[in-house]
Amino acid sequence: PEIPLHCERWKNFLLGGKEGLFNISKGSRLTKADQRDGRINYVGASAFNNGITNHIGNDDALCAAGTISVCYNGSIGEAFYQDEPYWATDDVNVLKPKFRLSPYTAIFIATVIKSQSFKYAFNNKWTKELMERSEIALPAKEDGSPDFDFMERYILSLPYSRFF
């Protein structure tokens, strides 16, 4: 059965910066003309297909698996867990966790990040600098730290979660 979220136990956490949950970096520009055929996921400013817009052979600016990609241009705020090394375009910020990030916890956090996209629009992009100062609300333990175990258990309690 689905676990209740217990909203009274949530706390705001900084996304980036020294005190934040993640090290945030900007993706790299790669023009269509410079792309080589291959099997590496090319993650762009898309709300579909986990942000994957192409598959390329270029591997000189790959982002690590186990990170969250967030569009700051185009489909602003779309956030996806990336379970393989990938190329993030320059329209994407990459969130590298400062903690052990399971795929299930990542899905929870990515959903919370997506819920913040309404604050940003074409003329107010969610740039790396803004994202580093942004806060998101997450379930917290009694000591005030993020309750990553709860987040994972919550996602696993949802119908069809075992297919992720």
CSV table of N, CA and C in Angstrom, one decimal:
chain,number,residue,atom,x,y,z
A,1,PRO,N,0.8,-1.2,0.0
A,1,PRO,CA,0.0,0.0,0.0
A,1,PRO,C,0.9,1.3,0.0
A,2,GLU,N,0.3,2.3,-0.6
A,2,GLU,CA,1.0,3.6,-0.7
A,2,GLU,C,1.2,4.2,0.7
A,3,ILE,N,2.4,4.7,0.9
A,3,ILE,CA,2.8,5.4,2.2
A,3,ILE,C,2.3,6.8,2.2
A,4,PRO,N,1.7,7.3,3.2
A,4,PRO,CA,1.3,8.8,3.3
A,4,PRO,C,2.6,9.7,3.3
A,5,LEU,N,2.5,10.9,2.8
A,5,LEU,CA,3.6,11.7,2.7
A,5,LEU,C,3.9,12.5,4.0
A,6,HIS,N,3.0,12.6,4.9
A,6,HIS,CA,3.2,13.3,6.2
A,6,HIS,C,3.9,14.7,6.0
A,7,CYS,N,3.2,15.6,5.3
A,7,CYS,CA,3.7,16.9,5.0
A,7,CYS,C,4.3,17.7,6.1
A,8,GLU,N,3.8,17.5,7.4
A,8,GLU,CA,4.3,18.2,8.5
A,8,GLU,C,5.8,17.9,8.8
A,9,ARG,N,6.4,16.9,8.2
A,9,ARG,CA,7.8,16.5,8.5
A,9,ARG,C,8.7,16.9,7.3
A,10,TRP,N,8.3,17.9,6.5
A,10,TRP,CA,9.1,18.3,5.4
A,10,TRP,C,9.9,19.6,5.8
A,11,LYS,N,11.0,19.8,5.1
A,11,LYS,CA,11.9,20.9,5.4
A,11,LYS,C,12.5,21.4,4.1
A,12,ASN,N,12.8,22.7,4.0
A,12,ASN,CA,13.5,23.2,2.8
A,12,ASN,C,15.0,22.9,2.8
A,13,PHE,N,15.5,22.5,1.7
A,13,PHE,CA,16.9,22.2,1.5
A,13,PHE,C,17.4,22.9,0.3
A,14,LEU,N,18.6,23.5,0.4
A,14,LEU,CA,19.3,24.2,-0.7
A,14,LEU,C,19.7,23.1,-1.7
A,15,LEU,N,19.5,23.4,-3.0
A,15,LEU,CA,19.9,22.5,-4.1
A,15,LEU,C,21.4,22.5,-4.3
A,16,GLY,N,22.0,23.7,-4.3
A,16,GLY,CA,23.4,23.7,-4.7
A,16,GLY,C,24.2,24.5,-3.7
A,17,GLY,N,25.4,24.9,-4.1
A,17,GLY,CA,26.3,25.7,-3.3
A,17,GLY,C,27.0,24.8,-2.2
A,18,LYS,N,27.7,25.4,-1.3
A,18,LYS,CA,28.5,24.7,-0.3
A,18,LYS,C,27.6,23.9,0.6
A,19,GLU,N,26.5,24.4,1.0
A,19,GLU,CA,25.5,23.8,1.9
A,19,GLU,C,24.5,22.9,1.2
A,20,GLY,N,24.5,22.9,-0.1
A,20,GLY,CA,23.4,22.3,-0.8
A,20,GLY,C,23.6,20.8,-1.0
A,21,LEU,N,22.5,20.1,-1.5
A,21,LEU,CA,22.5,18.7,-1.7
A,21,LEU,C,23.3,18.2,-2.9
A,22,PHE,N,23.5,19.1,-3.8
A,22,PHE,CA,24.1,18.7,-5.1
A,22,PHE,C,25.2,19.7,-5.5
A,23,ASN,N,26.2,19.2,-6.2
A,23,ASN,CA,27.1,20.0,-7.0
A,23,ASN,C,26.4,20.2,-8.4
A,24,ILE,N,26.3,21.4,-8.8
A,24,ILE,CA,25.5,21.7,-10.0
A,24,ILE,C,26.5,22.2,-11.1
A,25,SER,N,26.4,21.6,-12.3
A,25,SER,CA,27.2,22.1,-13.4
A,25,SER,C,26.3,22.2,-14.6
A,26,LYS,N,26.8,23.0,-15.5
A,26,LYS,CA,26.1,23.3,-16.8
A,26,LYS,C,26.5,22.3,-17.8
A,27,GLY,N,25.6,21.8,-18.7
A,27,GLY,CA,25.9,20.9,-19.7
A,27,GLY,C,26.8,21.6,-20.8
A,28,SER,N,27.2,20.9,-21.8
A,28,SER,CA,28.1,21.4,-22.8
A,28,SER,C,27.5,21.5,-24.2
A,29,ARG,N,27.8,22.5,-24.9
A,29,ARG,CA,27.3,22.8,-26.2
A,29,ARG,C,27.9,21.8,-27.2
A,30,LEU,N,27.1,21.2,-28.0
A,30,LEU,CA,27.5,20.3,-29.1
A,30,LEU,C,26.6,20.5,-30.3
A,31,THR,N,27.0,21.1,-31.3
A,31,THR,CA,26.2,21.4,-32.5
A,31,THR,C,25.8,20.1,-33.2
A,32,LYS,N,24.7,20.2,-33.9
A,32,LYS,CA,24.3,19.0,-34.7
A,32,LYS,C,25.4,18.6,-35.7
A,33,ALA,N,26.1,19.6,-36.3
A,33,ALA,CA,27.1,19.3,-37.3
A,33,ALA,C,28.3,18.6,-36.6
A,34,ASP,N,28.5,18.8,-35.3
A,34,ASP,CA,29.7,18.1,-34.7
A,34,ASP,C,29.3,16.8,-34.0
A,35,GLN,N,28.1,16.4,-34.0
A,35,GLN,CA,27.7,15.1,-33.4
A,35,GLN,C,28.0,14.0,-34.3
A,36,ARG,N,28.6,12.9,-33.7
A,36,ARG,CA,28.9,11.7,-34.4
A,36,ARG,C,27.9,10.6,-34.0
A,37,ASP,N,27.6,9.7,-34.9
A,37,ASP,CA,26.7,8.6,-34.6
A,37,ASP,C,27.2,7.8,-33.4
A,38,GLY,N,26.3,7.3,-32.6
A,38,GLY,CA,26.8,6.4,-31.5
A,38,GLY,C,25.6,6.0,-30.6
A,39,ARG,N,25.9,5.5,-29.4
A,39,ARG,CA,24.9,5.0,-28.5
A,39,ARG,C,24.8,5.8,-27.2
A,40,ILE,N,25.5,6.9,-27.1
A,40,ILE,CA,25.5,7.6,-25.8
A,40,ILE,C,24.3,8.5,-25.8
A,41,ASN,N,23.6,8.6,-24.7
A,41,ASN,CA,22.4,9.4,-24.6
A,41,ASN,C,22.8,10.9,-24.7
A,42,TYR,N,22.1,11.6,-25.5
A,42,TYR,CA,22.3,13.1,-25.6
A,42,TYR,C,21.0,13.7,-25.0
A,43,VAL,N,21.2,14.3,-23.9
A,43,VAL,CA,20.1,14.9,-23.1
A,43,VAL,C,20.0,16.4,-23.3
A,44,GLY,N,18.8,16.7,-23.8
A,44,GLY,CA,18.5,18.1,-24.2
A,44,GLY,C,17.4,18.7,-23.4
A,45,ALA,N,16.9,19.8,-23.9
A,45,ALA,CA,15.8,20.6,-23.2
A,45,ALA,C,14.4,20.0,-23.6
A,46,SER,N,14.2,18.7,-23.3
A,46,SER,CA,13.0,18.1,-23.7
A,46,SER,C,12.3,17.5,-22.5
A,47,ALA,N,10.9,17.5,-22.6
A,47,ALA,CA,10.1,17.0,-21.5
A,47,ALA,C,9.8,15.5,-21.8
A,48,PHE,N,10.3,14.9,-22.8
A,48,PHE,CA,10.0,13.6,-23.2
A,48,PHE,C,11.2,12.7,-23.2
A,49,ASN,N,10.9,11.4,-23.1
A,49,ASN,CA,12.0,10.3,-23.3
A,49,ASN,C,13.2,10.5,-22.3
A,50,ASN,N,12.9,10.9,-21.1
A,50,ASN,CA,13.9,11.1,-20.1
A,50,ASN,C,14.9,12.2,-20.5
A,51,GLY,N,14.4,13.1,-21.4
A,51,GLY,CA,15.2,14.2,-21.9
A,51,GLY,C,16.1,13.8,-23.0
A,52,ILE,N,16.1,12.6,-23.4
A,52,ILE,CA,17.0,12.1,-24.5
A,52,ILE,C,16.5,12.5,-25.8
A,53,THR,N,17.3,13.3,-26.6
A,53,THR,CA,16.9,13.8,-27.9
A,53,THR,C,17.7,13.2,-29.0
A,54,ASN,N,18.7,12.5,-28.7
A,54,ASN,CA,19.5,11.8,-29.7
A,54,ASN,C,20.5,10.8,-29.1
A,55,HIS,N,21.2,10.1,-29.9
A,55,HIS,CA,22.2,9.2,-29.4
A,55,HIS,C,23.5,9.6,-30.2
A,56,ILE,N,24.6,9.8,-29.5
A,56,ILE,CA,25.8,10.3,-30.2
A,56,ILE,C,27.0,9.4,-29.8
A,57,GLY,N,28.1,9.6,-30.6
A,57,GLY,CA,29.3,8.9,-30.3
A,57,GLY,C,30.3,9.8,-29.6
A,58,ASN,N,30.1,11.1,-29.5
A,58,ASN,CA,31.0,12.0,-28.8
A,58,ASN,C,31.1,11.6,-27.3
A,59,ASP,N,32.3,11.6,-26.8
A,59,ASP,CA,32.4,11.2,-25.4
A,59,ASP,C,33.4,12.0,-24.6
A,60,ASP,N,33.7,13.2,-25.1
A,60,ASP,CA,34.7,14.1,-24.5
A,60,ASP,C,34.1,15.0,-23.4
A,61,ALA,N,32.8,15.0,-23.2
A,61,ALA,CA,32.2,15.9,-22.1
A,61,ALA,C,31.0,15.2,-21.5
A,62,LEU,N,31.2,13.9,-21.1
A,62,LEU,CA,30.1,13.1,-20.5
A,62,LEU,C,29.9,13.4,-19.1
A,63,CYS,N,28.6,13.4,-18.7
A,63,CYS,CA,28.2,13.5,-17.3
A,63,CYS,C,28.1,12.1,-16.7
A,64,ALA,N,28.3,12.0,-15.4
A,64,ALA,CA,28.3,10.7,-14.8
A,64,ALA,C,26.9,10.1,-14.7
A,65,ALA,N,26.8,8.8,-14.7
A,65,ALA,CA,25.6,8.1,-14.3
A,65,ALA,C,25.3,8.4,-12.9
A,66,GLY,N,24.0,8.3,-12.5
A,66,GLY,CA,23.6,8.5,-11.1
A,66,GLY,C,23.4,10.0,-10.8
A,67,THR,N,23.1,10.8,-11.8
A,67,THR,CA,22.9,12.2,-11.6
A,67,THR,C,21.5,12.6,-12.1
A,68,ILE,N,21.1,13.8,-11.8
A,68,ILE,CA,19.7,14.3,-12.2
A,68,ILE,C,20.0,15.4,-13.2
A,69,SER,N,19.3,15.3,-14.4
A,69,SER,CA,19.4,16.4,-15.4
A,69,SER,C,18.2,17.3,-15.2
A,70,VAL,N,18.4,18.6,-15.3
A,70,VAL,CA,17.3,19.5,-15.2
A,70,VAL,C,17.4,20.6,-16.3
A,71,CYS,N,16.3,20.7,-17.1
A,71,CYS,CA,16.3,21.7,-18.2
A,71,CYS,C,16.2,23.1,-17.6
A,72,TYR,N,17.0,24.0,-18.0
A,72,TYR,CA,16.9,25.4,-17.6
A,72,TYR,C,16.4,26.2,-18.7
A,73,ASN,N,16.3,25.7,-19.9
A,73,ASN,CA,15.9,26.3,-21.1
A,73,ASN,C,14.9,25.4,-21.8
A,74,GLY,N,14.1,25.9,-22.7
A,74,GLY,CA,13.1,25.0,-23.3
A,74,GLY,C,12.1,24.5,-22.4
A,75,SER,N,12.1,23.2,-22.1
A,75,SER,CA,11.1,22.6,-21.1
A,75,SER,C,11.7,22.8,-19.7
A,76,ILE,N,11.6,24.1,-19.2
A,76,ILE,CA,12.2,24.5,-18.0
A,76,ILE,C,11.7,23.7,-16.8
A,77,GLY,N,12.6,23.2,-16.0
A,77,GLY,CA,12.3,22.4,-14.8
A,77,GLY,C,12.1,20.9,-15.0
A,78,GLU,N,12.1,20.5,-16.2
A,78,GLU,CA,11.9,19.0,-16.4
A,78,GLU,C,13.2,18.4,-15.9
A,79,ALA,N,13.0,17.4,-15.0
A,79,ALA,CA,14.1,16.8,-14.3
A,79,ALA,C,14.0,15.3,-14.4
A,80,PHE,N,15.1,14.6,-14.7
A,80,PHE,CA,15.2,13.2,-15.0
A,80,PHE,C,16.4,12.6,-14.3
A,81,TYR,N,16.2,11.4,-13.8
A,81,TYR,CA,17.3,10.6,-13.3
A,81,TYR,C,18.0,10.0,-14.5
A,82,GLN,N,19.3,10.1,-14.5
A,82,GLN,CA,20.1,9.5,-15.6
A,82,GLN,C,20.9,8.3,-15.0
A,83,ASP,N,20.6,7.1,-15.5
A,83,ASP,CA,21.3,5.9,-14.9
A,83,ASP,C,22.5,5.5,-15.8
A,84,GLU,N,22.8,6.2,-16.8
A,84,GLU,CA,24.0,5.9,-17.7
A,84,GLU,C,24.8,7.2,-17.9
A,85,PRO,N,26.1,7.1,-18.2
A,85,PRO,CA,26.8,8.3,-18.6
A,85,PRO,C,26.1,8.9,-19.8
A,86,TYR,N,26.1,10.2,-19.9
A,86,TYR,CA,25.3,10.9,-21.0
A,86,TYR,C,26.0,12.3,-21.3
A,87,TRP,N,25.6,12.8,-22.4
A,87,TRP,CA,26.0,14.2,-22.7
A,87,TRP,C,24.8,15.1,-22.5
A,88,ALA,N,25.0,16.1,-21.6
A,88,ALA,CA,24.0,17.1,-21.3
A,88,ALA,C,24.3,18.3,-22.1
A,89,THR,N,23.3,18.8,-22.9
A,89,THR,CA,23.5,20.0,-23.7
A,89,THR,C,23.6,21.2,-22.8
A,90,ASP,N,23.9,22.3,-23.4
A,90,ASP,CA,24.1,23.5,-22.7
A,90,ASP,C,22.8,24.1,-22.2
A,91,ASP,N,21.6,23.5,-22.5
A,91,ASP,CA,20.3,23.8,-22.0
A,91,ASP,C,19.9,23.1,-20.7
A,92,VAL,N,20.9,22.3,-20.2
A,92,VAL,CA,20.6,21.4,-19.1
A,92,VAL,C,21.6,21.6,-18.0
A,93,ASN,N,21.1,21.6,-16.8
A,93,ASN,CA,22.0,21.6,-15.6
A,93,ASN,C,22.1,20.2,-15.1
A,94,VAL,N,23.2,19.8,-14.6
A,94,VAL,CA,23.5,18.5,-14.1
A,94,VAL,C,23.7,18.6,-12.6
A,95,LEU,N,22.9,17.8,-11.8
A,95,LEU,CA,22.9,17.8,-10.4
A,95,LEU,C,23.6,16.5,-9.9
A,96,LYS,N,24.8,16.7,-9.4
A,96,LYS,CA,25.6,15.5,-8.9
A,96,LYS,C,25.4,15.5,-7.4
A,97,PRO,N,24.9,14.4,-6.9
A,97,PRO,CA,24.5,14.3,-5.5
A,97,PRO,C,25.8,14.3,-4.6
A,98,LYS,N,25.6,14.9,-3.4
A,98,LYS,CA,26.7,14.8,-2.3
A,98,LYS,C,26.3,13.8,-1.3
A,99,PHE,N,25.4,12.9,-1.7
A,99,PHE,CA,25.0,11.8,-0.9
A,99,PHE,C,24.7,10.6,-1.8
A,100,ARG,N,24.5,9.4,-1.2
A,100,ARG,CA,24.2,8.2,-2.0
A,100,ARG,C,22.8,8.4,-2.5
A,101,LEU,N,22.7,8.4,-3.8
A,101,LEU,CA,21.4,8.7,-4.5
A,101,LEU,C,20.9,7.4,-5.2
A,102,SER,N,19.9,6.8,-4.7
A,102,SER,CA,19.3,5.6,-5.3
A,102,SER,C,18.4,6.1,-6.5
A,103,PRO,N,18.1,5.2,-7.4
A,103,PRO,CA,17.2,5.6,-8.5
A,103,PRO,C,15.8,6.0,-8.0
A,104,TYR,N,15.4,5.4,-6.9
A,104,TYR,CA,14.0,5.7,-6.4
A,104,TYR,C,14.0,7.0,-5.7
A,105,THR,N,15.1,7.3,-4.9
A,105,THR,CA,15.2,8.6,-4.3
A,105,THR,C,15.3,9.7,-5.3
A,106,ALA,N,16.0,9.4,-6.4
A,106,ALA,CA,16.2,10.4,-7.5
A,106,ALA,C,14.9,10.7,-8.2
A,107,ILE,N,14.0,9.7,-8.3
A,107,ILE,CA,12.7,9.9,-8.9
A,107,ILE,C,11.9,10.8,-8.0
A,108,PHE,N,11.9,10.6,-6.7
A,108,PHE,CA,11.2,11.4,-5.8
A,108,PHE,C,11.7,12.9,-5.9
A,109,ILE,N,13.0,13.1,-5.8
A,109,ILE,CA,13.6,14.4,-5.8
A,109,ILE,C,13.3,15.1,-7.2
A,110,ALA,N,13.5,14.4,-8.3
A,110,ALA,CA,13.2,14.9,-9.6
A,110,ALA,C,11.8,15.4,-9.7
A,111,THR,N,10.8,14.7,-9.1
A,111,THR,CA,9.4,15.1,-9.1
A,111,THR,C,9.2,16.4,-8.4
A,112,VAL,N,9.9,16.5,-7.2
A,112,VAL,CA,9.8,17.8,-6.4
A,112,VAL,C,10.5,18.9,-7.2
A,113,ILE,N,11.6,18.7,-7.9
A,113,ILE,CA,12.2,19.7,-8.7
A,113,ILE,C,11.3,20.2,-9.8
A,114,LYS,N,10.6,19.2,-10.5
A,114,LYS,CA,9.7,19.6,-11.5
A,114,LYS,C,8.6,20.5,-11.0
A,115,SER,N,8.2,20.3,-9.8
A,115,SER,CA,7.1,21.1,-9.2
A,115,SER,C,7.4,22.5,-9.0
A,116,GLN,N,8.7,22.9,-9.1
A,116,GLN,CA,9.2,24.2,-9.0
A,116,GLN,C,9.3,25.0,-10.3
A,117,SER,N,9.0,24.3,-11.4
A,117,SER,CA,9.2,24.9,-12.7
A,117,SER,C,8.3,26.1,-13.0
A,118,PHE,N,7.2,26.2,-12.3
A,118,PHE,CA,6.2,27.3,-12.5
A,118,PHE,C,6.9,28.6,-12.2
A,119,LYS,N,7.9,28.6,-11.4
A,119,LYS,CA,8.6,29.9,-11.1
A,119,LYS,C,9.4,30.5,-12.2
A,120,TYR,N,9.7,29.7,-13.2
A,120,TYR,CA,10.6,30.1,-14.3
A,120,TYR,C,9.9,30.0,-15.6
A,121,ALA,N,10.3,30.9,-16.5
A,121,ALA,CA,9.7,31.0,-17.8
A,121,ALA,C,10.8,31.4,-18.8
A,122,PHE,N,10.4,31.7,-20.0
A,122,PHE,CA,11.3,32.0,-21.1
A,122,PHE,C,12.3,33.1,-20.7
A,123,ASN,N,11.7,34.2,-20.1
A,123,ASN,CA,12.5,35.4,-19.7
A,123,ASN,C,13.1,35.3,-18.3
A,124,ASN,N,12.9,34.2,-17.6
A,124,ASN,CA,13.4,34.0,-16.3
A,124,ASN,C,13.9,32.5,-16.2
A,125,LYS,N,14.9,32.2,-16.9
A,125,LYS,CA,15.4,30.9,-16.9
A,125,LYS,C,16.0,30.4,-15.6
A,126,TRP,N,15.9,29.1,-15.4
A,126,TRP,CA,16.4,28.5,-14.1
A,126,TRP,C,17.9,28.2,-14.3
A,127,THR,N,18.7,29.2,-14.4
A,127,THR,CA,20.1,29.1,-14.7
A,127,THR,C,20.8,28.4,-13.5
A,128,LYS,N,22.1,28.0,-13.8
A,128,LYS,CA,22.9,27.3,-12.8
A,128,LYS,C,23.0,28.1,-11.5
A,129,GLU,N,23.2,29.4,-11.7
A,129,GLU,CA,23.3,30.3,-10.5
A,129,GLU,C,22.0,30.4,-9.7
A,130,LEU,N,20.9,30.5,-10.4
A,130,LEU,CA,19.6,30.5,-9.7
A,130,LEU,C,19.3,29.2,-9.0
A,131,MET,N,19.7,28.1,-9.7
A,131,MET,CA,19.4,26.8,-9.2
A,131,MET,C,20.2,26.5,-7.9
A,132,GLU,N,21.5,27.0,-7.9
A,132,GLU,CA,22.3,26.8,-6.7
A,132,GLU,C,21.7,27.5,-5.5
A,133,ARG,N,21.0,28.5,-5.7
A,133,ARG,CA,20.3,29.3,-4.6
A,133,ARG,C,18.9,28.8,-4.3
A,134,SER,N,18.4,27.9,-5.1
A,134,SER,CA,17.0,27.4,-5.0
A,134,SER,C,16.9,26.4,-3.8
A,135,GLU,N,15.7,26.4,-3.2
A,135,GLU,CA,15.4,25.4,-2.2
A,135,GLU,C,14.3,24.6,-2.7
A,136,ILE,N,14.3,23.3,-2.2
A,136,ILE,CA,13.1,22.4,-2.4
A,136,ILE,C,12.8,21.8,-1.1
A,137,ALA,N,11.5,21.5,-0.9
A,137,ALA,CA,11.0,20.9,0.3
A,137,ALA,C,11.1,19.4,0.1
A,138,LEU,N,11.6,18.7,1.2
A,138,LEU,CA,11.8,17.3,1.2
A,138,LEU,C,11.4,16.7,2.6
A,139,PRO,N,11.0,15.5,2.6
A,139,PRO,CA,10.8,14.9,3.9
A,139,PRO,C,12.1,14.9,4.8
A,140,ALA,N,11.9,15.2,6.1
A,140,ALA,CA,13.1,15.3,6.9
A,140,ALA,C,13.0,14.4,8.1
A,141,LYS,N,14.2,14.0,8.6
A,141,LYS,CA,14.2,13.2,9.8
A,141,LYS,C,14.1,14.1,11.1
A,142,GLU,N,14.0,13.6,12.2
A,142,GLU,CA,13.9,14.3,13.5
A,142,GLU,C,15.1,15.3,13.6
A,143,ASP,N,16.3,14.9,13.2
A,143,ASP,CA,17.5,15.7,13.3
A,143,ASP,C,17.6,16.8,12.2
A,144,GLY,N,16.6,16.9,11.3
A,144,GLY,CA,16.6,17.9,10.3
A,144,GLY,C,17.3,17.6,9.0
A,145,SER,N,17.8,16.4,8.9
A,145,SER,CA,18.5,16.0,7.7
A,145,SER,C,17.4,15.3,6.7
A,146,PRO,N,17.7,15.3,5.4
A,146,PRO,CA,16.8,14.7,4.5
A,146,PRO,C,16.6,13.2,4.8
A,147,ASP,N,15.3,12.8,4.7
A,147,ASP,CA,15.0,11.4,5.0
A,147,ASP,C,15.0,10.6,3.6
A,148,PHE,N,16.2,10.3,3.2
A,148,PHE,CA,16.3,9.6,1.9
A,148,PHE,C,15.7,8.2,1.9
A,149,ASP,N,15.7,7.6,3.0
A,149,ASP,CA,15.1,6.2,3.2
A,149,ASP,C,13.6,6.3,3.0
A,150,PHE,N,13.0,7.3,3.6
A,150,PHE,CA,11.5,7.5,3.4
A,150,PHE,C,11.2,7.8,1.9
A,151,MET,N,12.0,8.6,1.3
A,151,MET,CA,11.7,8.9,-0.1
A,151,MET,C,11.8,7.7,-1.0
A,152,GLU,N,12.8,6.8,-0.7
A,152,GLU,CA,12.9,5.6,-1.5
A,152,GLU,C,11.7,4.6,-1.2
A,153,ARG,N,11.4,4.5,0.1
A,153,ARG,CA,10.2,3.6,0.5
A,153,ARG,C,8.9,4.1,-0.1
A,154,TYR,N,8.8,5.5,-0.2
A,154,TYR,CA,7.5,6.0,-0.8
A,154,TYR,C,7.4,5.6,-2.2
A,155,ILE,N,8.5,5.9,-3.0
A,155,ILE,CA,8.4,5.5,-4.4
A,155,ILE,C,8.2,4.0,-4.6
A,156,LEU,N,8.8,3.2,-3.8
A,156,LEU,CA,8.7,1.8,-3.9
A,156,LEU,C,7.2,1.3,-3.6
A,157,SER,N,6.5,2.1,-2.8
A,157,SER,CA,5.2,1.8,-2.4
A,157,SER,C,4.1,2.1,-3.5
A,158,LEU,N,4.5,2.9,-4.5
A,158,LEU,CA,3.6,3.3,-5.5
A,158,LEU,C,3.3,2.1,-6.5
A,159,PRO,N,2.1,2.0,-7.0
A,159,PRO,CA,1.9,1.0,-8.0
A,159,PRO,C,2.8,1.1,-9.2
A,160,TYR,N,3.3,-0.1,-9.7
A,160,TYR,CA,4.2,-0.2,-10.8
A,160,TYR,C,5.6,0.3,-10.5
A,161,SER,N,6.0,0.7,-9.3
A,161,SER,CA,7.3,1.2,-9.0
A,161,SER,C,8.4,0.1,-9.3
A,162,ARG,N,8.0,-1.1,-9.1
A,162,ARG,CA,9.0,-2.2,-9.3
A,162,ARG,C,9.5,-2.3,-10.8
A,163,PHE,N,8.8,-1.6,-11.7
A,163,PHE,CA,9.2,-1.6,-13.1
A,163,PHE,C,10.2,-0.5,-13.4
A,164,PHE,N,10.5,0.4,-12.5
A,164,PHE,CA,11.5,1.5,-12.8
A,164,PHE,C,12.8,0.9,-12.9
